[in-house]
Amino acid sequence: MTIGDFSRATHLSAKALRLYHQSGLLTPAAVDAHNGYRRYAPEQLADARVIRELRALGLPVDVIRDVLAAPAVATRAELVSEHLERMEARLEEARAVRSLRGLLDETSAPIPITHRSVPETLAVAITETIALADLGTWFQRSVAELTALADGGALRRSGPYGGEWSTELFLDEKGSASVHVPVAAEPEDWALEGRAKVVRLPPVELAVATHRGADETTPHVYAALGEHVARHELSVDGPIRESYLEGFPGIDPHSVTEIGWPVFRISR
């Protein structure tokens, strides 16, 4: 996997991946001797997810190294159990704890992956370059702005709200973010206020996985989708496209989101 695809699948930036390489936590599968370009194997996605969640919990590098080296789930769980108990007493960090427990459970069912051909779509969108750290706040504010337009009658919504996230947003911790609402007809200029603009989303072929529930489990679906694409598809360097079928991630705890990874279909 290219570093860009690996970053998209794990939500780890190039800076973080470089740090984990230097510390010996996550060594790339191959490094080009001439330009230093790093490539990763799909099998490394699981370790990357564990590292990301453990770092979110504040575990030091040496403890994380021991967790990754442990041969059994029970041993890994024992190494972090004391830290998990402290984290579970704190509401905000409990979300990361639940996600980590899911990673330590080897009995999880595989995530189904389907394909979809999406035609060109007329939409009203809010698109800006943002820092990754600001994504949650930006997303909530932008969704509120779009829903206010739709609820106020300025738009004739023709499908579920959606979002597009550039590779740079995850890889460089700064990049293009966009939320949109498909519309049946182009609204009048006067009907749009604020940051919203009329756009035509290009047609795209997607490998699609569905996420349900709490936002902290979203990385599991992203990783499964990234692994599938690395093994069975030809990844396209385009934005990840999300479709919010029920509610919004990070806002509604029972939301349902389709996550689409752009691919070039080489088999059907």
Coordinates of C-alpha atoms in Angstrom, one line a residue:
M1 CA 0.0 0.0 0.0
T2 CA 1.2 3.5 -0.7
I3 CA 1.7 5.8 2.3
G4 CA -1.3 7.8 1.1
D5 CA -3.6 4.7 1.0
F6 CA -2.2 3.5 4.3
S7 CA -2.9 6.9 5.9
R8 CA -6.4 6.9 4.5
A9 CA -7.1 3.5 5.9
T10 CA -5.7 4.2 9.4
H11 CA -6.1 8.0 9.8
L12 CA -2.4 8.2 10.8
S13 CA -0.5 11.1 9.3
A14 CA 2.8 11.0 7.5
K15 CA 4.4 12.6 10.6
A16 CA 3.0 9.9 12.9
L17 CA 4.0 7.1 10.6
R18 CA 7.5 8.5 10.3
L19 CA 7.7 8.7 14.2
Y20 CA 6.5 5.1 14.5
H21 CA 9.0 4.0 12.0
Q22 CA 11.9 5.7 13.8
S23 CA 10.8 4.3 17.1
G24 CA 10.5 0.8 15.7
L25 CA 6.8 0.5 16.4
L26 CA 5.7 0.2 12.8
T27 CA 8.4 -0.4 10.2
P28 CA 7.3 -0.1 6.6
A29 CA 7.2 -3.3 4.5
A30 CA 9.6 -1.7 2.0
V31 CA 11.6 1.5 1.8
D32 CA 13.0 2.7 -1.6
A33 CA 16.7 2.9 -1.3
H34 CA 16.9 6.0 -3.6
N35 CA 14.1 8.3 -2.5
G36 CA 13.1 6.8 0.9
Y37 CA 9.5 6.3 -0.2
R38 CA 7.7 4.0 2.2
R39 CA 5.2 1.3 1.4
Y40 CA 3.2 -0.8 3.8
A41 CA 1.6 -4.3 3.7
P42 CA -2.1 -4.8 4.3
E43 CA -1.2 -7.0 7.2
Q44 CA 0.2 -4.0 9.0
L45 CA -3.2 -2.3 9.2
A46 CA -4.1 -4.2 12.4
D47 CA -1.0 -3.1 14.2
A48 CA -1.5 0.5 13.0
R49 CA -5.0 0.6 14.4
V50 CA -3.8 -0.8 17.8
I51 CA -1.0 1.8 17.9
R52 CA -3.4 4.6 17.0
E53 CA -5.9 3.6 19.8
L54 CA -3.2 3.0 22.4
R55 CA -1.6 6.4 21.7
A56 CA -5.0 8.0 22.0
L57 CA -5.1 6.5 25.5
G58 CA -1.7 7.9 26.4
L59 CA 0.2 4.7 26.6
P60 CA 4.0 5.1 26.3
V61 CA 5.9 3.7 23.3
D62 CA 7.6 1.0 25.3
V63 CA 4.3 -0.4 26.6
I64 CA 2.8 -0.3 23.1
R65 CA 5.8 -2.2 21.8
D66 CA 5.2 -4.9 24.4
V67 CA 1.5 -5.1 23.4
L68 CA 2.3 -5.6 19.8
A69 CA 4.9 -8.3 20.6
A70 CA 2.5 -10.2 22.9
P71 CA 1.5 -13.5 21.2
A72 CA -2.1 -13.8 22.6
V73 CA -5.1 -11.5 23.0
A74 CA -5.2 -12.3 26.8
T75 CA -1.6 -11.1 27.2
R76 CA -2.2 -7.9 25.3
A77 CA -5.3 -7.2 27.3
E78 CA -3.5 -7.8 30.6
L79 CA -0.8 -5.3 29.6
V80 CA -3.2 -2.5 29.1
S81 CA -6.0 -3.5 31.6
E82 CA -4.7 -1.2 34.4
H83 CA -4.6 1.7 32.0
L84 CA -8.0 0.9 30.6
E85 CA -9.6 0.9 34.0
R86 CA -8.3 4.4 34.7
M87 CA -9.5 5.6 31.3
E88 CA -13.0 4.1 31.7
A89 CA -13.5 6.3 34.7
R90 CA -13.3 9.4 32.4
L91 CA -16.2 9.9 30.0
E92 CA -14.4 11.3 26.9
E93 CA -11.6 8.7 26.9
A94 CA -14.1 5.9 27.4
R95 CA -15.0 6.1 23.7
A96 CA -11.4 5.2 22.8
V97 CA -11.4 2.4 25.4
R98 CA -14.4 0.7 23.8
S99 CA -12.8 1.0 20.4
L100 CA -9.6 -0.6 21.7
R101 CA -11.5 -3.5 23.3
G102 CA -12.9 -4.2 19.9
L103 CA -9.5 -4.3 18.4
L104 CA -8.3 -6.8 21.0
D105 CA -11.3 -9.1 20.2
E106 CA -10.3 -11.5 17.5
T107 CA -13.9 -12.9 17.1
S108 CA -15.3 -9.8 15.3
A109 CA -17.2 -10.7 12.2
P110 CA -15.8 -9.6 8.9
I111 CA -17.1 -6.3 7.5
P112 CA -19.0 -6.8 4.2
I113 CA -17.6 -4.8 1.2
T114 CA -19.8 -4.0 -1.9
H115 CA -19.3 -1.9 -5.0
R116 CA -21.3 1.0 -6.3
S117 CA -21.1 3.1 -9.5
V118 CA -22.1 6.7 -8.5
P119 CA -23.2 9.0 -11.4
E120 CA -22.4 12.7 -11.6
T121 CA -24.4 14.3 -8.8
L122 CA -25.8 17.9 -8.5
A123 CA -25.3 19.0 -4.9
V124 CA -24.9 22.0 -2.6
A125 CA -21.7 21.7 -0.7
I126 CA -19.5 23.4 1.9
T127 CA -15.8 22.8 1.0
E128 CA -12.8 24.2 2.9
T129 CA -9.2 23.4 3.7
I130 CA -9.0 22.5 7.4
A131 CA -6.7 21.1 10.0
L132 CA -7.4 17.5 10.9
A133 CA -7.7 18.5 14.6
D134 CA -10.6 20.8 13.7
L135 CA -12.5 18.2 11.7
G136 CA -15.2 17.4 14.4
T137 CA -16.1 21.0 15.1
W138 CA -16.0 21.9 11.4
F139 CA -18.2 19.0 10.5
Q140 CA -20.9 19.8 13.0
R141 CA -20.9 23.5 12.1
S142 CA -21.1 22.7 8.3
V143 CA -23.8 20.0 8.7
A144 CA -25.9 22.5 10.8
E145 CA -25.5 25.1 8.0
L146 CA -26.6 22.7 5.3
T147 CA -29.5 21.3 7.2
A148 CA -30.7 24.8 8.0
L149 CA -30.8 25.5 4.2
A150 CA -32.7 22.3 3.5
D151 CA -35.1 22.7 6.3
G152 CA -35.8 26.3 5.4
G153 CA -36.9 25.3 1.9
A154 CA -33.9 26.8 0.0
L155 CA -33.0 23.3 -1.3
R156 CA -34.9 20.4 -2.8
R157 CA -32.9 17.5 -1.3
S158 CA -32.8 14.4 -3.5
G159 CA -30.7 12.0 -1.4
P160 CA -28.8 11.6 1.8
Y161 CA -26.2 14.1 3.1
G162 CA -22.6 13.2 2.4
G163 CA -19.0 14.1 3.0
E164 CA -15.7 13.9 1.0
W165 CA -12.3 13.8 2.7
S166 CA -9.0 14.2 0.9
T167 CA -6.0 12.0 1.4
E168 CA -4.0 15.1 2.4
L169 CA -6.4 15.7 5.4
F170 CA -5.2 12.4 7.0
L171 CA -1.7 12.2 5.5
D172 CA -0.6 15.8 6.2
E173 CA -3.1 16.7 9.0
K174 CA -4.4 19.4 6.7
G175 CA -6.4 19.2 3.6
S176 CA -9.8 19.5 1.8
A177 CA -13.0 18.6 3.7
S178 CA -16.4 18.8 2.2
V179 CA -20.0 18.1 3.2
H180 CA -22.8 18.1 0.7
V181 CA -26.5 17.5 0.1
P182 CA -27.7 16.2 -3.3
V183 CA -30.4 18.4 -4.8
A184 CA -33.0 17.8 -7.5
A185 CA -32.5 21.2 -9.2
E186 CA -30.0 24.0 -9.0
P187 CA -31.2 26.5 -6.4
E188 CA -31.5 30.2 -7.2
D189 CA -28.5 32.3 -6.3
W190 CA -30.5 34.2 -3.7
A191 CA -31.4 31.0 -1.9
L192 CA -27.9 30.2 -0.8
E193 CA -26.3 31.9 2.1
G194 CA -23.0 31.5 3.9
R195 CA -20.4 29.1 2.7
A196 CA -22.7 26.8 0.6
K197 CA -22.0 26.5 -3.2
V198 CA -23.6 24.6 -6.0
V199 CA -21.3 21.8 -7.2
R200 CA -21.4 18.8 -9.5
L201 CA -19.8 15.8 -7.8
P202 CA -17.9 13.7 -10.5
P203 CA -19.0 10.1 -11.2
V204 CA -17.0 7.6 -9.3
E205 CA -16.6 3.8 -8.7
L206 CA -16.6 3.0 -5.0
A207 CA -15.8 0.0 -2.8
V208 CA -18.3 0.5 0.0
A209 CA -18.6 -0.6 3.6
T210 CA -21.3 0.4 6.1
H211 CA -20.6 1.8 9.6
R212 CA -23.3 1.7 12.3
G213 CA -23.2 3.1 15.8
A214 CA -20.7 5.1 17.8
D215 CA -18.2 7.3 16.0
E216 CA -15.2 5.6 17.8
T217 CA -15.7 2.4 15.8
T218 CA -15.4 4.2 12.4
P219 CA -11.6 3.4 12.1
H220 CA -12.4 -0.3 12.2
V221 CA -14.5 0.1 9.0
Y222 CA -12.0 2.3 7.3
A223 CA -9.2 -0.2 8.0
A224 CA -11.3 -3.1 6.7
L225 CA -12.1 -1.2 3.6
G226 CA -8.5 -0.1 3.1
E227 CA -7.3 -3.7 3.4
H228 CA -9.9 -5.0 1.0
V229 CA -8.9 -2.4 -1.6
A230 CA -5.2 -3.2 -1.2
R231 CA -5.8 -6.9 -1.7
H232 CA -8.5 -6.9 -4.4
E233 CA -8.9 -3.5 -6.1
L234 CA -6.9 -0.7 -7.8
S235 CA -7.1 2.3 -5.5
V236 CA -7.8 5.7 -7.1
D237 CA -6.2 8.8 -5.7
G238 CA -9.5 10.6 -5.0
P239 CA -11.4 11.7 -1.8
I240 CA -13.1 9.2 0.4
R241 CA -16.8 9.7 0.0
E242 CA -19.2 9.1 2.9
S243 CA -23.0 9.0 2.7
Y244 CA -25.0 9.5 5.9
L245 CA -28.0 7.2 5.6
E246 CA -29.3 7.8 9.2
G247 CA -28.1 10.7 11.4
F248 CA -24.5 12.0 11.4
P249 CA -21.4 10.4 12.8
G250 CA -20.1 12.1 15.9
I251 CA -23.5 13.7 16.4
D252 CA -25.9 10.8 16.5
P253 CA -24.8 7.6 18.5
H254 CA -26.9 5.4 16.3
S255 CA -26.0 6.9 12.9
V256 CA -25.5 4.7 9.8
T257 CA -22.8 5.8 7.3
E258 CA -21.7 4.3 4.0
I259 CA -18.0 4.8 3.5
G260 CA -16.9 4.7 -0.2
W261 CA -13.3 4.2 -1.3
P262 CA -12.6 5.3 -4.9
V263 CA -11.4 2.4 -7.0
F264 CA -10.8 1.5 -10.6
R265 CA -12.8 -1.7 -11.2
I266 CA -10.5 -4.4 -12.8
S267 CA -13.0 -7.2 -12.1
R268 CA -16.8 -7.5 -11.7

